Coordinates of C-alpha atoms and ligand atoms in Angstrom, one line a residue:
X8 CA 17.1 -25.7 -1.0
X9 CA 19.0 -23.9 -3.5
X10 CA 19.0 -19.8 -3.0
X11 CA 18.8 -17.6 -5.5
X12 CA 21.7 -15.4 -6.4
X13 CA 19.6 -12.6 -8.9
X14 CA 17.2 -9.9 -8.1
X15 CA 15.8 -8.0 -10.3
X16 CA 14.7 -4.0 -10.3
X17 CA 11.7 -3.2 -12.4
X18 CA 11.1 0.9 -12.7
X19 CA 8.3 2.9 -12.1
X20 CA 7.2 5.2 -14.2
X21 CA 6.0 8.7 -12.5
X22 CA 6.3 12.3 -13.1
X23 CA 6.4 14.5 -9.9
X24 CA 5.4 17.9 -9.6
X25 CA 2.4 20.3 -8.7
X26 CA -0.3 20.9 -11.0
X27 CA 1.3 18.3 -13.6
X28 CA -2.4 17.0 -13.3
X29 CA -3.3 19.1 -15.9
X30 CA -1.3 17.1 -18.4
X31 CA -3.4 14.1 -18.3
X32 CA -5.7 14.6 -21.4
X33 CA -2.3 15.1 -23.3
X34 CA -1.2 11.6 -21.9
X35 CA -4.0 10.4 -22.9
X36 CA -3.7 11.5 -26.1
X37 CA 0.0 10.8 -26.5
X38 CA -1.5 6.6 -26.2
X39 CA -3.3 7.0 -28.9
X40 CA -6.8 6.0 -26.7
X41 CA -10.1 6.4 -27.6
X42 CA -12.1 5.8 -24.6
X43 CA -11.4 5.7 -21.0
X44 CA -12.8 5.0 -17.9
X45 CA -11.8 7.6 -15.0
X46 CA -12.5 6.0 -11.3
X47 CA -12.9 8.7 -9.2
X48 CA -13.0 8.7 -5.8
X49 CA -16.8 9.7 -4.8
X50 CA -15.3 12.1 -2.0
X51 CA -13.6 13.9 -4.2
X52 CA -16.4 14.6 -7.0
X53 CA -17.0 18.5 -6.1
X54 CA -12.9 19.3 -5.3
X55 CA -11.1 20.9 -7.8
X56 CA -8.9 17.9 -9.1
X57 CA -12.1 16.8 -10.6
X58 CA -12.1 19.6 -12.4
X59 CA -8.9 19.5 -13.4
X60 CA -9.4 15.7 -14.7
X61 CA -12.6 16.5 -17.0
X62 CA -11.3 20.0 -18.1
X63 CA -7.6 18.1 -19.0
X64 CA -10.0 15.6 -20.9
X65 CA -12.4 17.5 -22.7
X66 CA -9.2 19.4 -23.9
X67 CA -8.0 17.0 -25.9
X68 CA -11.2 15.6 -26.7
X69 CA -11.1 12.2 -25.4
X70 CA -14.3 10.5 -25.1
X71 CA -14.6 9.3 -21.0
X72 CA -17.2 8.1 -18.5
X73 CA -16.8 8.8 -14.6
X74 CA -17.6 5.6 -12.0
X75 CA -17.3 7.1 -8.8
X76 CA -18.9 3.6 -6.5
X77 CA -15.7 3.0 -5.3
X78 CA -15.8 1.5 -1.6
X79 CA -13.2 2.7 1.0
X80 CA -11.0 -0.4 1.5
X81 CA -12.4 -2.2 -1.8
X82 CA -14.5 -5.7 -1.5
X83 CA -14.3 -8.7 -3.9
X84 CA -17.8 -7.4 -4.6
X85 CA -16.8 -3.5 -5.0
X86 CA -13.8 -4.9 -7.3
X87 CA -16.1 -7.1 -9.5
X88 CA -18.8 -4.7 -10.0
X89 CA -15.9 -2.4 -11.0
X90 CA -14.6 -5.1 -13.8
X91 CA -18.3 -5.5 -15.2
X92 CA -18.7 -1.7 -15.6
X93 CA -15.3 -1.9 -17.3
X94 CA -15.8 -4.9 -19.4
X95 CA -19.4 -3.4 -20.7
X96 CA -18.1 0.0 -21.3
X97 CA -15.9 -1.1 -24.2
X98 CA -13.1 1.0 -22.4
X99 CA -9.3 1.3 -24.2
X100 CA -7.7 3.0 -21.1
X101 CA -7.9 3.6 -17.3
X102 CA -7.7 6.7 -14.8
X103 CA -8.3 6.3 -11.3
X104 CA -7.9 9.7 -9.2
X105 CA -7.9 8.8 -5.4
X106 CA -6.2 7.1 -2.6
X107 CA -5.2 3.6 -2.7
X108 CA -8.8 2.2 -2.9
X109 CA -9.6 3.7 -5.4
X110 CA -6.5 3.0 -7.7
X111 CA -6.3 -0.5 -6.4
X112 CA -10.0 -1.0 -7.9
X113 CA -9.0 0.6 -11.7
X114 CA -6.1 -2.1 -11.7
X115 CA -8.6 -4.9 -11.1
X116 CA -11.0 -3.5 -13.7
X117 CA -8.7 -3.0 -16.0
X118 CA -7.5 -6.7 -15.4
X119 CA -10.6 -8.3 -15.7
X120 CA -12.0 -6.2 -18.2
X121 CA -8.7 -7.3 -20.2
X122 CA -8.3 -10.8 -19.3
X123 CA -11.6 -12.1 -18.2
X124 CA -12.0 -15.0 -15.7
X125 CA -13.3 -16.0 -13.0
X126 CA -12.5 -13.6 -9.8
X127 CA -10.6 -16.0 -8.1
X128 CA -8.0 -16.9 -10.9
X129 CA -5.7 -14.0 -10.4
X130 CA -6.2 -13.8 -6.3
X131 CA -2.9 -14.6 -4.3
X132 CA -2.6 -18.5 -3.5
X133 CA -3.8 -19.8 -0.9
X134 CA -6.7 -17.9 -1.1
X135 CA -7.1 -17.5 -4.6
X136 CA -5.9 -20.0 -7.3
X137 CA -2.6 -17.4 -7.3
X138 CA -2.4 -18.1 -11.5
X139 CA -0.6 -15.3 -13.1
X140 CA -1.7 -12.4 -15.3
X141 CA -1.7 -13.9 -19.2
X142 CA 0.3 -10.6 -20.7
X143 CA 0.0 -7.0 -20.6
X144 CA -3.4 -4.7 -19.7
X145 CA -4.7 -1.6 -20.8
X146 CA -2.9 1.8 -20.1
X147 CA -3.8 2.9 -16.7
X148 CA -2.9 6.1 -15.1
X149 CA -2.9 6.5 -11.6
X150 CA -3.4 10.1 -10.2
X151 CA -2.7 9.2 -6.2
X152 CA -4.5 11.8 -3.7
X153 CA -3.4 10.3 -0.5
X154 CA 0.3 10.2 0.5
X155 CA -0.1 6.7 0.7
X156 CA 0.1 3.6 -0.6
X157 CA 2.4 4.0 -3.5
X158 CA -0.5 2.1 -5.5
X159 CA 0.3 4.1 -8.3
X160 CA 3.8 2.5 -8.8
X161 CA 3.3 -0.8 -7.6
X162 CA 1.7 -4.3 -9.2
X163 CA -0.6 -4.8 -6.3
X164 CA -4.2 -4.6 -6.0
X165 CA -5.4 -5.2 -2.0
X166 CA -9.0 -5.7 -1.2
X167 CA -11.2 -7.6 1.6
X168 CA -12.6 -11.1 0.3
X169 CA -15.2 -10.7 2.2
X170 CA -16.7 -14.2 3.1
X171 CA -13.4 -15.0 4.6
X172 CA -13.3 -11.4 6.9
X173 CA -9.3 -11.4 5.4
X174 CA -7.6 -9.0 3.1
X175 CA -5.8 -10.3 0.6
X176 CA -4.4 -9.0 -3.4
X177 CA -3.5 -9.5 -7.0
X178 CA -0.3 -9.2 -7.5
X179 CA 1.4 -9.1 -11.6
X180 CA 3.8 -6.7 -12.9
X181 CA 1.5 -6.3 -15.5
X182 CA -0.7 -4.1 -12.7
X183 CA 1.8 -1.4 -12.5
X184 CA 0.1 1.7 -13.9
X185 CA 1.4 3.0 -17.1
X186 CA 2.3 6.2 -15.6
X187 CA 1.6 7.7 -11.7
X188 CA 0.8 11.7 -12.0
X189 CA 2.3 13.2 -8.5
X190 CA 1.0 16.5 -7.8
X191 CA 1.2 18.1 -4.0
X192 CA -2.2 20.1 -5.3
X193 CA -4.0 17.0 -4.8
X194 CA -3.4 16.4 -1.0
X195 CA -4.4 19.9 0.3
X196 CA -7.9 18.3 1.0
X197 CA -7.1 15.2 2.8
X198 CA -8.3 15.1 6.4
X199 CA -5.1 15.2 8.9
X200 CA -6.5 11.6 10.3
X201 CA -6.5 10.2 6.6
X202 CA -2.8 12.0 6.2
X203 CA -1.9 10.4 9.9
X204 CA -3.3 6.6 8.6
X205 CA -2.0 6.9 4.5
X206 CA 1.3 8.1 6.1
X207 CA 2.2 5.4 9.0
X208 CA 1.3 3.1 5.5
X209 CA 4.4 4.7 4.1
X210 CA 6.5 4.2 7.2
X211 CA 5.7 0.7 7.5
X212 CA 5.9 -0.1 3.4
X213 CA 9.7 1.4 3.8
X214 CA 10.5 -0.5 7.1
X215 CA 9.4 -4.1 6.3
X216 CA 10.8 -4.0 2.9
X217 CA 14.4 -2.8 4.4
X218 CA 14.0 -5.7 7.0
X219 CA 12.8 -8.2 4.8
X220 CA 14.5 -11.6 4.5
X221 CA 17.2 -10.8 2.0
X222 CA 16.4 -12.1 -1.7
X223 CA 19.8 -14.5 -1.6
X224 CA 18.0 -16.3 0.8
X225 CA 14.7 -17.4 -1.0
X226 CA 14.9 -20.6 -2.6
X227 CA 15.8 -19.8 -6.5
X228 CA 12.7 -19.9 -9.0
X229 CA 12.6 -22.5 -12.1
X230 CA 12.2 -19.4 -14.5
X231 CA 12.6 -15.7 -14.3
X232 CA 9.0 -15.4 -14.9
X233 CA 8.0 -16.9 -11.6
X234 CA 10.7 -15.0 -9.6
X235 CA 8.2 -12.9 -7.5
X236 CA 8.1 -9.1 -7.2
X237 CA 8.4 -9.7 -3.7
X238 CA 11.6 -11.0 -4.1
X239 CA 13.2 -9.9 -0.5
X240 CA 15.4 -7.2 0.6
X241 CA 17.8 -6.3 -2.1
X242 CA 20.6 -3.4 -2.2
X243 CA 18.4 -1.4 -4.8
X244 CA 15.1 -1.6 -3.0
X245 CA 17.5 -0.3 0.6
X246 CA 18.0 3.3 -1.2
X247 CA 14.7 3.7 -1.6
X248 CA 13.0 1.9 1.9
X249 CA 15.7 4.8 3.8
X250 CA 15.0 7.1 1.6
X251 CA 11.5 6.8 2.4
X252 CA 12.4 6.6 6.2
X253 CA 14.3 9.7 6.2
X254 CA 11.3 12.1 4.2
X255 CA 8.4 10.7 6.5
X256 CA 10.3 11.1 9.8
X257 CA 11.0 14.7 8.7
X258 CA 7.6 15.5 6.9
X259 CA 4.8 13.4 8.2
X260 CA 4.4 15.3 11.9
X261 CA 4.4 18.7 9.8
X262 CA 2.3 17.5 7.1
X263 CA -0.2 16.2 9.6
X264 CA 0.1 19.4 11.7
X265 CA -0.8 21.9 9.0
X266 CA -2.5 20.7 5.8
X267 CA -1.4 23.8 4.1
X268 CA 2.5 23.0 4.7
X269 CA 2.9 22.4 0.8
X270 CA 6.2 21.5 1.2
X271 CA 5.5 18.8 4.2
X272 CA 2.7 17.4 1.5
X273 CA 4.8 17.5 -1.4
X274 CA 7.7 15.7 0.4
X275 CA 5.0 13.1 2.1
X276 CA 3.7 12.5 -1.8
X277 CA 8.0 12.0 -2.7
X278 CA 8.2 9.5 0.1
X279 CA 4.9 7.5 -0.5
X280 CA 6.3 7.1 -4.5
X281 CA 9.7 6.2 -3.3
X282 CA 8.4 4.0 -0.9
X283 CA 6.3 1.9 -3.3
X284 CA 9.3 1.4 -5.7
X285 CA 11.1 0.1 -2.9
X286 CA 8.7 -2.1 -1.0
X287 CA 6.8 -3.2 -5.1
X288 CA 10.9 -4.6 -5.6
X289 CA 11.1 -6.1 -2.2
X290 CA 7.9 -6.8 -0.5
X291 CA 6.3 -6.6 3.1
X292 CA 6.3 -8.8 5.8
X293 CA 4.5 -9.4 9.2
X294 CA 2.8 -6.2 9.6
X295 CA 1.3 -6.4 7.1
X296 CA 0.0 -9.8 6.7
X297 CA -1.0 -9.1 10.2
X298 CA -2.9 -6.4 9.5
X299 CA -5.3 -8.2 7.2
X300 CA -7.4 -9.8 9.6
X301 CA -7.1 -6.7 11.9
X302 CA -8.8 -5.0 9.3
X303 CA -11.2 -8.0 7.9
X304 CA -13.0 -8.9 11.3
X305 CA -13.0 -5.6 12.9
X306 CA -16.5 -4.8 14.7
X307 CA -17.4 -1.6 16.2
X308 CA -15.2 0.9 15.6
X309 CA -14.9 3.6 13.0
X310 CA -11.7 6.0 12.8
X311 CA -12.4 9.7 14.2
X312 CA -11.8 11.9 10.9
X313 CA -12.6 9.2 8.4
X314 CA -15.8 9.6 6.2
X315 CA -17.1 6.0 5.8
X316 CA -20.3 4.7 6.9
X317 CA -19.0 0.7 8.1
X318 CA -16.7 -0.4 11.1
X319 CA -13.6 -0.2 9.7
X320 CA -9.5 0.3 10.6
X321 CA -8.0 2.5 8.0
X322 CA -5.0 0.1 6.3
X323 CA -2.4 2.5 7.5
X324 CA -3.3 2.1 10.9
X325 CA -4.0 -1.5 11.0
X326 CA -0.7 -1.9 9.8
X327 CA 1.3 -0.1 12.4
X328 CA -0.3 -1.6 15.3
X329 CA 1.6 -4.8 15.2
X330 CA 4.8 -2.9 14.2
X331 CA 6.6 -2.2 17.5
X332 CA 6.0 -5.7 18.8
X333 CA 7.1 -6.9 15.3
X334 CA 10.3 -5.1 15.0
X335 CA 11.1 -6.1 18.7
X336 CA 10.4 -10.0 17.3
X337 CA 13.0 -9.8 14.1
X338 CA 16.0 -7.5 15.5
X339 CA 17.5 -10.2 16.4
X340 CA 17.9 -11.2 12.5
X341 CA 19.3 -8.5 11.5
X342 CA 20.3 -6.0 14.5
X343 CA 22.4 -3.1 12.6
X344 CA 19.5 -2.9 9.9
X345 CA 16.6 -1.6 12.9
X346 CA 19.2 0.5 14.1
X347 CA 19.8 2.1 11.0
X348 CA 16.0 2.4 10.1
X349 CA 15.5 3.9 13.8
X350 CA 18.5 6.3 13.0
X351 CA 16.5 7.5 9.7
X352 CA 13.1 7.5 11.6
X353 CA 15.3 10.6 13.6
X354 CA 16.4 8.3 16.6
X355 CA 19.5 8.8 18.1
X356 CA 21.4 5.7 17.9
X357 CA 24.8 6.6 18.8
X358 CA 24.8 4.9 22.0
X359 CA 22.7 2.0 21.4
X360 CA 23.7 -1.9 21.6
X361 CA 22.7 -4.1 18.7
X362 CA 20.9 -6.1 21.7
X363 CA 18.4 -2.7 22.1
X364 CA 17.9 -2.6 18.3
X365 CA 14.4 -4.1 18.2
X366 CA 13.1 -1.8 21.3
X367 CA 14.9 1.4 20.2
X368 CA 13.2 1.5 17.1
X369 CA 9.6 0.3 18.4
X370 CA 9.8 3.6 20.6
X371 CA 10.6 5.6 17.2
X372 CA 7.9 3.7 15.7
X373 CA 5.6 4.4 18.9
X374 CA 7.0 8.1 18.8
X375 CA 5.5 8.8 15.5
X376 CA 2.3 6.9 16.5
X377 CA 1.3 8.9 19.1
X378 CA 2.4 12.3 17.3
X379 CA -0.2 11.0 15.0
X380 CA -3.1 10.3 17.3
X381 CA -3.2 6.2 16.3
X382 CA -5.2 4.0 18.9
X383 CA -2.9 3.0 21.9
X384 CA -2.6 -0.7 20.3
X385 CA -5.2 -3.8 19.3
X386 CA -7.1 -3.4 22.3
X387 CA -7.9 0.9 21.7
X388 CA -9.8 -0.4 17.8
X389 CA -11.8 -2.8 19.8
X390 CA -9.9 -6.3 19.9
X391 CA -9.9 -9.0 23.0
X392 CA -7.4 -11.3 23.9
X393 CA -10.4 -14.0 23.3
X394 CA -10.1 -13.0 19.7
X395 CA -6.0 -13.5 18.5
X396 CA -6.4 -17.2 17.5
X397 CA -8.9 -16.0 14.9
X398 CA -6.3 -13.2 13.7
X399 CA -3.7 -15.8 13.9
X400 CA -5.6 -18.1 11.9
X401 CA -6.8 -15.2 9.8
X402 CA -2.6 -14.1 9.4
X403 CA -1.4 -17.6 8.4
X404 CA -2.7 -18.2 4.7
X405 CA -1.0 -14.8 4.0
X406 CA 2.2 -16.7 3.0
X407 CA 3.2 -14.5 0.4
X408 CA 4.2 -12.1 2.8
X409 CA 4.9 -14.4 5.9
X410 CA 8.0 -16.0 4.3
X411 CA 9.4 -12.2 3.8
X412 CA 9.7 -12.5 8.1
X413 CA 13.8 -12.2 8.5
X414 CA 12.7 -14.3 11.1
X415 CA 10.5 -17.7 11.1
X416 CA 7.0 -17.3 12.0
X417 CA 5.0 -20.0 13.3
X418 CA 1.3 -19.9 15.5
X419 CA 3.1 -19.5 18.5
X420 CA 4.9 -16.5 17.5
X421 CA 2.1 -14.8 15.8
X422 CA 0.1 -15.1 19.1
X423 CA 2.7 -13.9 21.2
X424 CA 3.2 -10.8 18.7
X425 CA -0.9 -10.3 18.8
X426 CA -0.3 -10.0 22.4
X427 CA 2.2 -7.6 22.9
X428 CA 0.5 -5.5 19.7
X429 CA -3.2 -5.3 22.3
X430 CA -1.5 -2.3 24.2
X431 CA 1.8 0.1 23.4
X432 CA 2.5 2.5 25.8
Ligands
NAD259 N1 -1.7 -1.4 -4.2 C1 -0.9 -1.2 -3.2 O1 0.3 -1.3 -3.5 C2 -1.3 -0.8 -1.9 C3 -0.4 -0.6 -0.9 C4 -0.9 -0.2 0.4 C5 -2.2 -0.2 0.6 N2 -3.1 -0.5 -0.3 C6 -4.6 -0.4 -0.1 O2 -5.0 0.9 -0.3 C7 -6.2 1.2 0.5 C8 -6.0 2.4 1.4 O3 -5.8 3.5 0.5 P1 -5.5 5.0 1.2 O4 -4.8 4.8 2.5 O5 -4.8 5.7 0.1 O6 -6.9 5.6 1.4 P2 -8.3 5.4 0.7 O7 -8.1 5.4 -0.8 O8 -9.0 4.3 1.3 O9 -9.0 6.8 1.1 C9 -9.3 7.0 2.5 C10 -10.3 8.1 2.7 O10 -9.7 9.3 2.3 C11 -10.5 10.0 1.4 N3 -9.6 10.8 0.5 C12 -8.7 10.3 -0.3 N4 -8.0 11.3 -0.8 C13 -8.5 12.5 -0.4 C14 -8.2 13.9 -0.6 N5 -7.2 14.3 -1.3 N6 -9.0 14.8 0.0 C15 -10.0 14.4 0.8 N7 -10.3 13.1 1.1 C16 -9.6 12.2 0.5 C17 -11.3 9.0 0.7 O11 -12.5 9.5 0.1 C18 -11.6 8.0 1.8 O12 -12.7 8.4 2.6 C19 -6.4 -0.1 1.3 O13 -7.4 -0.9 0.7 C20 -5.0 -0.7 1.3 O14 -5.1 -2.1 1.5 C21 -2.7 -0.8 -1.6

């Protein structure tokens, strides 16, 4: 196999800062739009960022139509019915104002409603047919209220195919949103569990991508075009993954203590954006891909603190569950790179051996976990050891992300890390 030698960094484009909601309508304006389609998330209808959104609009006197039916961890279904709205309304433009649901579902009704095919066509291979987005969409601007996914920087849209129980995405650079708006005001409402779930998201997003298999050590593409975004850990996507590290180990406790710590929400908000430029350059691994069936066949429990009306594991949470007893799997790929994640998670490495590396940063990991109330493993959100070959079989089709493991993954593996991932501490 010949390994590539090139990776390549493709920017972001945000502006940070609060209230800088209120420039929207001038955005808006700025692209020249005529009409555009603001997905809203339905919880946040009566708050004052919807306020903010229409009065921002109506300002500049461009011509807009809320959809609010956006479902909490978005479906194939909730995504389609999206594009149909989109593709009938005769949109030129995109907001979405939420968490990562919600922003996720504008991406894929902006795709479809711009390139129209059938669902499956754009859907990550094996699942999908994994073909790749024809040319540029619409301008779409993200407005992120949860601190997060780093949706609103990244060309990713996640959702649950929902015949298959498994989570899987779309993933183009042409799904970046034109621009993220980042503004603290927008956070000051989220429930402390959703700020405990959105935030572990962050953690893990910075973590994988930092111990990703490097990008010289993916085979080399045939074309630049078919060099993937998730391309491997690279020395550009580091800065940001530690960057990231360093903000949520200082901010997320305080920022889940008091949701009026602006400066804890603001900071969390930095580190979710910063996150998602590294991780949308670099890519996830195991977590993550294990968390997709953890979140796809889960029956009979529904998070404390979370408004939905479904069994459901919030994605942040799903994802760190499997994280200690991942990170204990692949130090011994890359030893001094969990040290220095544990060391900005706040851990004090000075003593430790590269041969502790993989359990002194699952305790960091677990540290933060139980400072954030998460379930005490697999076992705590319902799962039985009866049950792991199904989220085995439910983790292996998730390729695109499985290859990122620094370390080979094969059934075996997977079902000793769903094991060790049923209880923590
Ligand atoms: N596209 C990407 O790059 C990417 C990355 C990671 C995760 N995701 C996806 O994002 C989704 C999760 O998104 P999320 O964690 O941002 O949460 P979310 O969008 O699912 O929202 C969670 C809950 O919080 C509520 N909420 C959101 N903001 C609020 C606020 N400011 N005040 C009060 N309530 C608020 C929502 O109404 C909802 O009930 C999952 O589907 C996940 O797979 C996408």
């Amino acid at each position: 196999m010949q390994t590539d030698k090139v990776f390549q960094m493709s920017a972001s484009n945000i502006r940070f800062g609060e209230g800088c909601t209120s420039e929207i309508g001038m955005d808006l304006r700025a692209l020249d739009v005529r009409r555009t389609m603001v997905l809203l998330d339905p919880g946040l209808k009566s708050l004052p960022i919807a306020e903010v959104v229409r009065d921002s609009l109506k300002q500049q006197q461009i011509d807009f139509e809320i959809f609010d039916e956006i479902s909490v961890e978005p479906t194939d279904a909730s995504f389609q019915h999206a594009a149909a709205v989109a593709a009938a309304g005769g949109f030129d433009s995109f907001v979405a104002v939420g968490g990562g649901s919600t922003i996720d579902t504008a991406k894929a009704a902006n795709l479809y409603a711009t390139w129209p095919a059938e669902f499956r066509r754009y859907v990550n291979a094996p699942i999908g047919d994994g073909q790749p987005v024809p040319g540029p969409l619409k301008p779409l601007i993200a407005v992120p209220t949860t601190a997060g996914t780093g949706s609103e920087t990244t060309g990713v849209a996640v959702f649950d195919f929902t015949a298959q129980k498994a989570k899987t995405g779309i993933a183009s650079r042409y799904l970046k949103p034109t621009l993220g708006i980042i503004d603290s005001n927008n956070t000051r409402s989220l429930p402390p569990a959703v700020a405990a779930s959105s935030g572990l998201d962050v953690l893990s997003h910075a973590l994988e991508s930092y111990t990703a298999l490097p990008f010289d050590q993916r085979p080399k593409p045939a074309s630049p075009s078919l060099r993937p975004a998730y391309q491997g850990a690279n020395p550009i996507s580091d800065l940001w993954c530690l960057h990231a590290l360093e903000l949520m180990g200082e901010y997320l406790p305080r920022a889940f203590a008091d949701p009026s710590d602006d400066e804890a929400r603001s900071n969390m908000l930095l580190a979710s954006a910063i996150a998602g430029i590294g991780f949308g350059n670099a890519g996830v691994h195991l977590p993550h891909a294990m968390s997709y069936p953890v979140a796809g066949m889960v029956k009979g429990f529904r998070p404390k603190g979370f408004d939905v009306d479904h069994d459901m594991v919030p994605h942040g949470m799903s994802v760190i569950l499997s994280t200690p007893a991942v990170v204990r799997f692949t130090a011994a790929s890359c030893p001094q790179r969990h040290l220095r994640a544990a060391a900005a998670l706040g851990a004090d490495v000075s003593n430790a051996n590269p041969s502790d590396a993989g359990n002194v940063l699952a305790d960091r990991v677990i540290h933060f976990m139980k400072r954030m109330d998460m379930p005490n493993g697999l076992a705590a959100v319902g799962y039985t050891a009866t049950q792991i070959p199904d989220l085995v079989a439910g983790t292996l089709p998730q390729q695109r992300l499985t290859k990122l493991s620094p370390s080979p993954v094969h059934e075996s593996v997977l079902t000793s890390l769903f094991q060790e991932s049923l209880k923590l501490w």
